[in-house]
Amino acid sequence: AQSVTQLGSHVSVSEGALVLLRCNYSSSVPPYLFWYVQYPNQGLQLLLKYTSAATLVKGINGFEAEFKKSETSFHLTKPSAHMSDAAEYFCAVIRKGNNNDMRFGAGTRLTVKP
Amino acid sequence: GAVVSQHPSRVICKSGTSVKIECRSLDFQATTMFWYRQFPKKSLMLMATSNEGSKATYEQGVEKDKFLINHASLTLSTLTVTSAHPEDSSFYICSARVATTQTFNEQFFGPGTRLTVL
């Protein structure tokens, strides 16, 4: 069964520093992977997605993620953190099957210090 | 494009009453809609999958008689929390999947509904 694991429930960086949020997947077939951001009391906003095309995926707000099959990883990065990046980030995978539903990781809260 | 709305955005009700939450795809047709529940500082947990014109498929542990889901059209799904109790207080988020012939069909998420049961 397809699933994702996010390492680190809370990540804190300084403004201008590199952001690295980790996500590992388990899947017996090539997965479809996603990163979403959620601001307080709001829904989910798609940052980027991997759907078996280019392994380096560029998303919105300067974020990107690289699909590494050998490491079963899909880590999210941003070269320089901004205060507005502070939010909850979720990695997700589509479970290929009858419903192709989406399963989420536990989430990582990103804090950006001035 | 691909906007999903939810109504209401916030609702407070008394214990024992029923609450209906609407999920609409505004500019596309969605053959499948999903309902998620999110507890504070937690991840989204899939409650059920709703296909237009058929009965919803509930995840293990979700009471189908308590969380009634109706997907009567390609643009509307409703979640009714029956006889709500304080433990039902949560953030409920729906998503809708575009009806296409592609193998990969993206989901689009609503803004969520905050339910508080007193």
PDB file of C-alpha atoms in Angstrom:
ATOM      1  CA  ALA A   1       0.000   0.000   0.000  1.00  0.00           C
ATOM      2  CA  GLN A   2       1.209   3.465  -0.808  1.00  0.00           C
ATOM      3  CA  SER A   3       2.008   5.753   2.121  1.00  0.00           C
ATOM      4  CA  VAL A   4       4.272   8.636   3.088  1.00  0.00           C
ATOM      5  CA  THR A   5       6.304   9.411   6.193  1.00  0.00           C
ATOM      6  CA  GLN A   6       7.392  12.905   7.111  1.00  0.00           C
ATOM      7  CA  LEU A   7      10.486  13.064   9.263  1.00  0.00           C
ATOM      8  CA  GLY A   8      10.324  15.829  11.802  1.00  0.00           C
ATOM      9  CA  SER A   9       7.042  17.241  13.045  1.00  0.00           C
ATOM     10  CA  HIS A  10       8.619  20.653  13.544  1.00  0.00           C
ATOM     11  CA  VAL A  11      11.385  22.414  11.635  1.00  0.00           C
ATOM     12  CA  SER A  12      12.733  25.822  12.576  1.00  0.00           C
ATOM     13  CA  VAL A  13      14.960  27.914  10.315  1.00  0.00           C
ATOM     14  CA  SER A  14      16.183  31.470  10.219  1.00  0.00           C
ATOM     15  CA  GLU A  15      14.937  33.863   7.582  1.00  0.00           C
ATOM     16  CA  GLY A  16      17.129  33.487   4.506  1.00  0.00           C
ATOM     17  CA  ALA A  17      18.276  29.983   5.416  1.00  0.00           C
ATOM     18  CA  LEU A  18      17.719  26.793   3.458  1.00  0.00           C
ATOM     19  CA  VAL A  19      14.441  25.000   4.037  1.00  0.00           C
ATOM     20  CA  LEU A  20      14.482  21.188   3.906  1.00  0.00           C
ATOM     21  CA  LEU A  21      11.355  19.207   4.741  1.00  0.00           C
ATOM     22  CA  ARG A  22      11.685  15.449   4.477  1.00  0.00           C
ATOM     23  CA  CYS A  23       9.258  12.961   3.009  1.00  0.00           C
ATOM     24  CA  ASN A  24       9.779   9.280   2.296  1.00  0.00           C
ATOM     25  CA  TYR A  25       7.297   7.103   0.503  1.00  0.00           C
ATOM     26  CA  SER A  26       6.543   3.424   0.393  1.00  0.00           C
ATOM     27  CA  SER A  27       5.083   2.097  -2.790  1.00  0.00           C
ATOM     28  CA  SER A  28       5.414  -0.999  -4.863  1.00  0.00           C
ATOM     29  CA  VAL A  29       4.567   0.933  -8.013  1.00  0.00           C
ATOM     30  CA  PRO A  30       5.683   4.364  -9.242  1.00  0.00           C
ATOM     31  CA  PRO A  31       3.808   6.808  -7.033  1.00  0.00           C
ATOM     32  CA  TYR A  32       2.205  10.168  -7.606  1.00  0.00           C
ATOM     33  CA  LEU A  33       3.547  12.484  -4.885  1.00  0.00           C
ATOM     34  CA  PHE A  34       2.491  15.914  -3.712  1.00  0.00           C
ATOM     35  CA  TRP A  35       3.443  18.672  -1.321  1.00  0.00           C
ATOM     36  CA  TYR A  36       0.750  20.911   0.138  1.00  0.00           C
ATOM     37  CA  VAL A  37       0.935  23.931   2.430  1.00  0.00           C
ATOM     38  CA  GLN A  38      -1.717  24.837   4.977  1.00  0.00           C
ATOM     39  CA  TYR A  39      -2.002  28.152   6.744  1.00  0.00           C
ATOM     40  CA  PRO A  40      -3.974  28.360  10.024  1.00  0.00           C
ATOM     41  CA  ASN A  41      -7.696  27.697   9.625  1.00  0.00           C
ATOM     42  CA  GLN A  42      -7.383  27.362   5.874  1.00  0.00           C
ATOM     43  CA  GLY A  43      -7.553  24.565   3.359  1.00  0.00           C
ATOM     44  CA  LEU A  44      -4.670  23.059   1.435  1.00  0.00           C
ATOM     45  CA  GLN A  45      -2.713  24.772  -1.298  1.00  0.00           C
ATOM     46  CA  LEU A  46      -0.770  22.661  -3.767  1.00  0.00           C
ATOM     47  CA  LEU A  47       2.931  23.518  -3.861  1.00  0.00           C
ATOM     48  CA  LEU A  48       4.062  20.948  -6.409  1.00  0.00           C
ATOM     49  CA  LYS A  49       3.464  17.429  -7.671  1.00  0.00           C
ATOM     50  CA  TYR A  50       5.385  14.519  -9.155  1.00  0.00           C
ATOM     51  CA  THR A  51       3.557  12.443 -11.729  1.00  0.00           C
ATOM     52  CA  SER A  52       6.304  10.338 -13.317  1.00  0.00           C
ATOM     53  CA  ALA A  53       7.722  13.112 -15.483  1.00  0.00           C
ATOM     54  CA  ALA A  54      10.848  15.093 -14.537  1.00  0.00           C
ATOM     55  CA  THR A  55      12.353  13.994 -11.224  1.00  0.00           C
ATOM     56  CA  LEU A  56      13.119  17.572 -10.166  1.00  0.00           C
ATOM     57  CA  VAL A  57       9.851  19.369  -9.732  1.00  0.00           C
ATOM     58  CA  LYS A  58       9.562  23.111  -9.334  1.00  0.00           C
ATOM     59  CA  GLY A  59       6.568  24.538  -7.551  1.00  0.00           C
ATOM     60  CA  ILE A  60       5.160  27.821  -6.401  1.00  0.00           C
ATOM     61  CA  ASN A  61       6.771  30.286  -3.990  1.00  0.00           C
ATOM     62  CA  GLY A  62      10.282  29.106  -4.845  1.00  0.00           C
ATOM     63  CA  PHE A  63       9.827  25.560  -3.575  1.00  0.00           C
ATOM     64  CA  GLU A  64      11.074  22.479  -5.359  1.00  0.00           C
ATOM     65  CA  ALA A  65      11.311  18.769  -4.670  1.00  0.00           C
ATOM     66  CA  GLU A  66      13.321  15.933  -6.128  1.00  0.00           C
ATOM     67  CA  PHE A  67      11.998  12.441  -6.603  1.00  0.00           C
ATOM     68  CA  LYS A  68      14.729   9.931  -5.730  1.00  0.00           C
ATOM     69  CA  LYS A  69      13.680   6.389  -6.376  1.00  0.00           C
ATOM     70  CA  SER A  70      16.868   4.931  -4.882  1.00  0.00           C
ATOM     71  CA  GLU A  71      16.142   6.670  -1.589  1.00  0.00           C
ATOM     72  CA  THR A  72      12.325   6.491  -1.852  1.00  0.00           C
ATOM     73  CA  SER A  73      12.320  10.168  -1.007  1.00  0.00           C
ATOM     74  CA  PHE A  74      10.580  13.328  -2.152  1.00  0.00           C
ATOM     75  CA  HIS A  75      12.073  16.053   0.035  1.00  0.00           C
ATOM     76  CA  LEU A  76      10.882  19.638  -0.257  1.00  0.00           C
ATOM     77  CA  THR A  77      13.445  22.440  -0.410  1.00  0.00           C
ATOM     78  CA  LYS A  78      13.638  26.187  -0.742  1.00  0.00           C
ATOM     79  CA  PRO A  79      16.983  28.007  -0.952  1.00  0.00           C
ATOM     80  CA  SER A  80      16.002  30.975   1.188  1.00  0.00           C
ATOM     81  CA  ALA A  81      13.222  30.982   3.764  1.00  0.00           C
ATOM     82  CA  HIS A  82      10.839  33.893   4.053  1.00  0.00           C
ATOM     83  CA  MET A  83       8.724  34.769   7.060  1.00  0.00           C
ATOM     84  CA  SER A  84       5.607  34.080   5.008  1.00  0.00           C
ATOM     85  CA  ASP A  85       6.705  30.450   4.565  1.00  0.00           C
ATOM     86  CA  ALA A  86       5.782  29.691   8.168  1.00  0.00           C
ATOM     87  CA  ALA A  87       2.974  27.141   7.909  1.00  0.00           C
ATOM     88  CA  GLU A  88       2.149  23.443   8.052  1.00  0.00           C
ATOM     89  CA  TYR A  89       3.415  21.328   5.174  1.00  0.00           C
ATOM     90  CA  PHE A  90       2.004  17.981   4.130  1.00  0.00           C
ATOM     91  CA  CYS A  91       3.456  15.361   1.852  1.00  0.00           C
ATOM     92  CA  ALA A  92       0.853  13.181   0.154  1.00  0.00           C
ATOM     93  CA  VAL A  93       0.618  10.187  -2.152  1.00  0.00           C
ATOM     94  CA  ILE A  94      -2.167   8.981  -4.375  1.00  0.00           C
ATOM     95  CA  ARG A  95      -3.048   5.394  -3.677  1.00  0.00           C
ATOM     96  CA  LYS A  96      -3.430   3.826  -7.076  1.00  0.00           C
ATOM     97  CA  GLY A  97      -6.425   1.570  -7.077  1.00  0.00           C
ATOM     98  CA  ASN A  98     -10.174   1.676  -7.375  1.00  0.00           C
ATOM     99  CA  ASN A  99     -10.574   5.155  -5.923  1.00  0.00           C
ATOM    100  CA  ASN A 100      -7.056   6.576  -6.369  1.00  0.00           C
ATOM    101  CA  ASP A 101      -7.534   8.393  -3.080  1.00  0.00           C
ATOM    102  CA  MET A 102      -4.904  10.584  -1.460  1.00  0.00           C
ATOM    103  CA  ARG A 103      -3.105   9.805   1.799  1.00  0.00           C
ATOM    104  CA  PHE A 104      -1.242  12.390   3.810  1.00  0.00           C
ATOM    105  CA  GLY A 105       1.829  12.383   5.957  1.00  0.00           C
ATOM    106  CA  ALA A 106       1.634  13.611   9.535  1.00  0.00           C
ATOM    107  CA  GLY A 107       2.731  17.083   8.556  1.00  0.00           C
ATOM    108  CA  THR A 108       5.705  19.305   9.385  1.00  0.00           C
ATOM    109  CA  ARG A 109       5.293  22.677  10.998  1.00  0.00           C
ATOM    110  CA  LEU A 110       7.800  25.169   9.640  1.00  0.00           C
ATOM    111  CA  THR A 111       8.787  28.079  11.824  1.00  0.00           C
ATOM    112  CA  VAL A 112      10.841  30.935  10.381  1.00  0.00           C
ATOM    113  CA  LYS A 113      12.811  33.053  12.818  1.00  0.00           C
ATOM    114  CA  PRO A 114      13.678  36.665  11.995  1.00  0.00           C
TER     115      PRO A 114
ATOM    116  CA  GLY B   1      -9.814  27.235 -12.643  1.00  0.00           C
ATOM    117  CA  ALA B   2     -10.596  24.177 -10.488  1.00  0.00           C
ATOM    118  CA  VAL B   3     -12.117  25.946  -7.499  1.00  0.00           C
ATOM    119  CA  VAL B   4     -13.815  24.052  -4.694  1.00  0.00           C
ATOM    120  CA  SER B   5     -15.988  25.828  -2.150  1.00  0.00           C
ATOM    121  CA  GLN B   6     -17.349  24.719   1.186  1.00  0.00           C
ATOM    122  CA  HIS B   7     -20.285  26.087   3.110  1.00  0.00           C
ATOM    123  CA  PRO B   8     -20.421  27.024   5.870  1.00  0.00           C
ATOM    124  CA  SER B   9     -16.846  27.950   6.687  1.00  0.00           C
ATOM    125  CA  ARG B  10     -17.595  27.827  10.376  1.00  0.00           C
ATOM    126  CA  VAL B  11     -20.492  26.410  12.358  1.00  0.00           C
ATOM    127  CA  ILE B  12     -21.282  26.141  16.041  1.00  0.00           C
ATOM    128  CA  CYS B  13     -24.089  23.869  17.135  1.00  0.00           C
ATOM    129  CA  LYS B  14     -25.555  22.306  20.239  1.00  0.00           C
ATOM    130  CA  SER B  15     -24.951  18.701  21.131  1.00  0.00           C
ATOM    131  CA  GLY B  16     -27.561  16.416  19.608  1.00  0.00           C
ATOM    132  CA  THR B  17     -28.290  18.511  16.549  1.00  0.00           C
ATOM    133  CA  SER B  18     -27.364  17.681  12.952  1.00  0.00           C
ATOM    134  CA  VAL B  19     -25.137  19.787  10.759  1.00  0.00           C
ATOM    135  CA  LYS B  20     -24.863  19.738   6.978  1.00  0.00           C
ATOM    136  CA  ILE B  21     -21.698  20.800   5.169  1.00  0.00           C
ATOM    137  CA  GLU B  22     -21.720  21.438   1.430  1.00  0.00           C
ATOM    138  CA  CYS B  23     -18.835  20.931  -0.959  1.00  0.00           C
ATOM    139  CA  ARG B  24     -19.115  22.362  -4.464  1.00  0.00           C
ATOM    140  CA  SER B  25     -16.866  22.251  -7.496  1.00  0.00           C
ATOM    141  CA  LEU B  26     -17.449  25.674  -9.032  1.00  0.00           C
ATOM    142  CA  ASP B  27     -15.959  25.437 -12.494  1.00  0.00           C
ATOM    143  CA  PHE B  28     -15.577  21.755 -13.241  1.00  0.00           C
ATOM    144  CA  GLN B  29     -17.420  18.487 -12.933  1.00  0.00           C
ATOM    145  CA  ALA B  30     -16.239  16.110 -10.263  1.00  0.00           C
ATOM    146  CA  THR B  31     -17.190  12.477 -10.487  1.00  0.00           C
ATOM    147  CA  THR B  32     -15.450  11.829  -7.178  1.00  0.00           C
ATOM    148  CA  MET B  33     -15.309  13.866  -3.994  1.00  0.00           C
ATOM    149  CA  PHE B  34     -13.433  13.060  -0.816  1.00  0.00           C
ATOM    150  CA  TRP B  35     -14.137  14.060   2.764  1.00  0.00           C
ATOM    151  CA  TYR B  36     -11.326  14.493   5.266  1.00  0.00           C
ATOM    152  CA  ARG B  37     -11.245  15.268   8.951  1.00  0.00           C
ATOM    153  CA  GLN B  38      -8.428  17.147  10.624  1.00  0.00           C
ATOM    154  CA  PHE B  39      -7.922  17.411  14.372  1.00  0.00           C
ATOM    155  CA  PRO B  40      -5.899  20.321  15.778  1.00  0.00           C
ATOM    156  CA  LYS B  41      -2.237  20.084  14.863  1.00  0.00           C
ATOM    157  CA  LYS B  42      -2.853  16.769  13.129  1.00  0.00           C
ATOM    158  CA  SER B  43      -2.894  15.499   9.592  1.00  0.00           C
ATOM    159  CA  LEU B  44      -5.875  14.969   7.332  1.00  0.00           C
ATOM    160  CA  MET B  45      -7.617  11.652   7.747  1.00  0.00           C
ATOM    161  CA  LEU B  46      -9.727  10.370   4.880  1.00  0.00           C
ATOM    162  CA  MET B  47     -13.267   9.695   6.051  1.00  0.00           C
ATOM    163  CA  ALA B  48     -15.005   8.636   2.868  1.00  0.00           C
ATOM    164  CA  THR B  49     -14.937   8.667  -0.893  1.00  0.00           C
ATOM    165  CA  SER B  50     -18.054   9.818  -2.679  1.00  0.00           C
ATOM    166  CA  ASN B  51     -18.845   8.964  -6.281  1.00  0.00           C
ATOM    167  CA  GLU B  52     -21.651  10.776  -8.044  1.00  0.00           C
ATOM    168  CA  GLY B  53     -24.838   8.773  -8.108  1.00  0.00           C
ATOM    169  CA  SER B  54     -23.650   5.965  -5.860  1.00  0.00           C
ATOM    170  CA  LYS B  55     -23.167   5.245  -2.184  1.00  0.00           C
ATOM    171  CA  ALA B  56     -20.087   6.598  -0.471  1.00  0.00           C
ATOM    172  CA  THR B  57     -17.225   4.331   0.513  1.00  0.00           C
ATOM    173  CA  TYR B  58     -16.266   4.847   4.151  1.00  0.00           C
ATOM    174  CA  GLU B  59     -12.864   4.279   5.681  1.00  0.00           C
ATOM    175  CA  GLN B  60     -12.511   1.792   8.476  1.00  0.00           C
ATOM    176  CA  GLY B  61     -13.644   3.214  11.791  1.00  0.00           C
ATOM    177  CA  VAL B  62     -15.862   5.929  10.297  1.00  0.00           C
ATOM    178  CA  GLU B  63     -19.529   5.535  11.246  1.00  0.00           C
ATOM    179  CA  LYS B  64     -21.593   5.768   8.095  1.00  0.00           C
ATOM    180  CA  ASP B  65     -24.788   6.376  10.044  1.00  0.00           C
ATOM    181  CA  LYS B  66     -23.228   9.309  11.823  1.00  0.00           C
ATOM    182  CA  PHE B  67     -21.519  10.901   8.849  1.00  0.00           C
ATOM    183  CA  LEU B  68     -24.042  10.847   6.017  1.00  0.00           C
ATOM    184  CA  ILE B  69     -22.627  11.635   2.608  1.00  0.00           C
ATOM    185  CA  ASN B  70     -24.661  12.474  -0.445  1.00  0.00           C
ATOM    186  CA  HIS B  71     -23.249  13.140  -3.908  1.00  0.00           C
ATOM    187  CA  ALA B  72     -26.325  13.910  -5.935  1.00  0.00           C
ATOM    188  CA  SER B  73     -24.700  15.841  -8.767  1.00  0.00           C
ATOM    189  CA  LEU B  74     -21.343  16.296 -10.461  1.00  0.00           C
ATOM    190  CA  THR B  75     -20.788  19.561  -8.620  1.00  0.00           C
ATOM    191  CA  LEU B  76     -22.178  18.978  -5.139  1.00  0.00           C
ATOM    192  CA  SER B  77     -21.487  16.637  -2.258  1.00  0.00           C
ATOM    193  CA  THR B  78     -22.820  17.040   1.260  1.00  0.00           C
ATOM    194  CA  LEU B  79     -21.644  15.718   4.598  1.00  0.00           C
ATOM    195  CA  THR B  80     -24.208  15.607   7.380  1.00  0.00           C
ATOM    196  CA  VAL B  81     -22.992  15.066  10.912  1.00  0.00           C
ATOM    197  CA  THR B  82     -25.991  13.551  12.674  1.00  0.00           C
ATOM    198  CA  SER B  83     -26.606  13.945  16.402  1.00  0.00           C
ATOM    199  CA  ALA B  84     -23.376  15.817  16.797  1.00  0.00           C
ATOM    200  CA  HIS B  85     -21.377  15.584  20.002  1.00  0.00           C
ATOM    201  CA  PRO B  86     -18.387  17.574  21.267  1.00  0.00           C
ATOM    202  CA  GLU B  87     -15.983  14.870  20.084  1.00  0.00           C
ATOM    203  CA  ASP B  88     -17.189  15.556  16.525  1.00  0.00           C
ATOM    204  CA  SER B  89     -15.712  19.035  16.724  1.00  0.00           C
ATOM    205  CA  SER B  90     -13.074  19.205  14.042  1.00  0.00           C
ATOM    206  CA  PHE B  91     -11.980  20.785  10.771  1.00  0.00           C
ATOM    207  CA  TYR B  92     -13.668  19.066   7.837  1.00  0.00           C
ATOM    208  CA  ILE B  93     -12.122  19.413   4.385  1.00  0.00           C
ATOM    209  CA  CYS B  94     -13.478  18.168   1.092  1.00  0.00           C
ATOM    210  CA  SER B  95     -11.710  17.656  -2.193  1.00  0.00           C
ATOM    211  CA  ALA B  96     -12.970  17.084  -5.699  1.00  0.00           C
ATOM    212  CA  ARG B  97     -11.370  15.190  -8.520  1.00  0.00           C
ATOM    213  CA  VAL B  98     -11.630  16.340 -12.091  1.00  0.00           C
ATOM    214  CA  ALA B  99     -13.436  13.910 -14.346  1.00  0.00           C
ATOM    215  CA  THR B 100     -10.980  13.186 -17.165  1.00  0.00           C
ATOM    216  CA  THR B 101      -9.644  10.196 -19.036  1.00  0.00           C
ATOM    217  CA  GLN B 102      -6.109  10.712 -17.756  1.00  0.00           C
ATOM    218  CA  THR B 103      -4.534   8.115 -15.541  1.00  0.00           C
ATOM    219  CA  PHE B 104      -3.605  10.813 -13.093  1.00  0.00           C
ATOM    220  CA  ASN B 105      -6.470  12.976 -11.885  1.00  0.00           C
ATOM    221  CA  GLU B 106      -5.607  15.831  -9.589  1.00  0.00           C
ATOM    222  CA  GLN B 107      -7.661  16.608  -6.502  1.00  0.00           C
ATOM    223  CA  PHE B 108      -8.624  20.142  -5.578  1.00  0.00           C
ATOM    224  CA  PHE B 109      -9.324  21.030  -1.978  1.00  0.00           C
ATOM    225  CA  GLY B 110     -11.979  23.178  -0.391  1.00  0.00           C
ATOM    226  CA  PRO B 111     -11.126  25.770   2.262  1.00  0.00           C
ATOM    227  CA  GLY B 112     -12.522  23.645   5.073  1.00  0.00           C
ATOM    228  CA  THR B 113     -15.346  23.910   7.597  1.00  0.00           C
ATOM    229  CA  ARG B 114     -14.686  24.375  11.279  1.00  0.00           C
ATOM    230  CA  LEU B 115     -17.329  22.538  13.319  1.00  0.00           C
ATOM    231  CA  THR B 116     -17.666  23.243  17.021  1.00  0.00           C
ATOM    232  CA  VAL B 117     -20.191  21.237  19.016  1.00  0.00           C
ATOM    233  CA  LEU B 118     -21.080  22.661  22.404  1.00  0.00           C
TER     234      LEU B 118
END
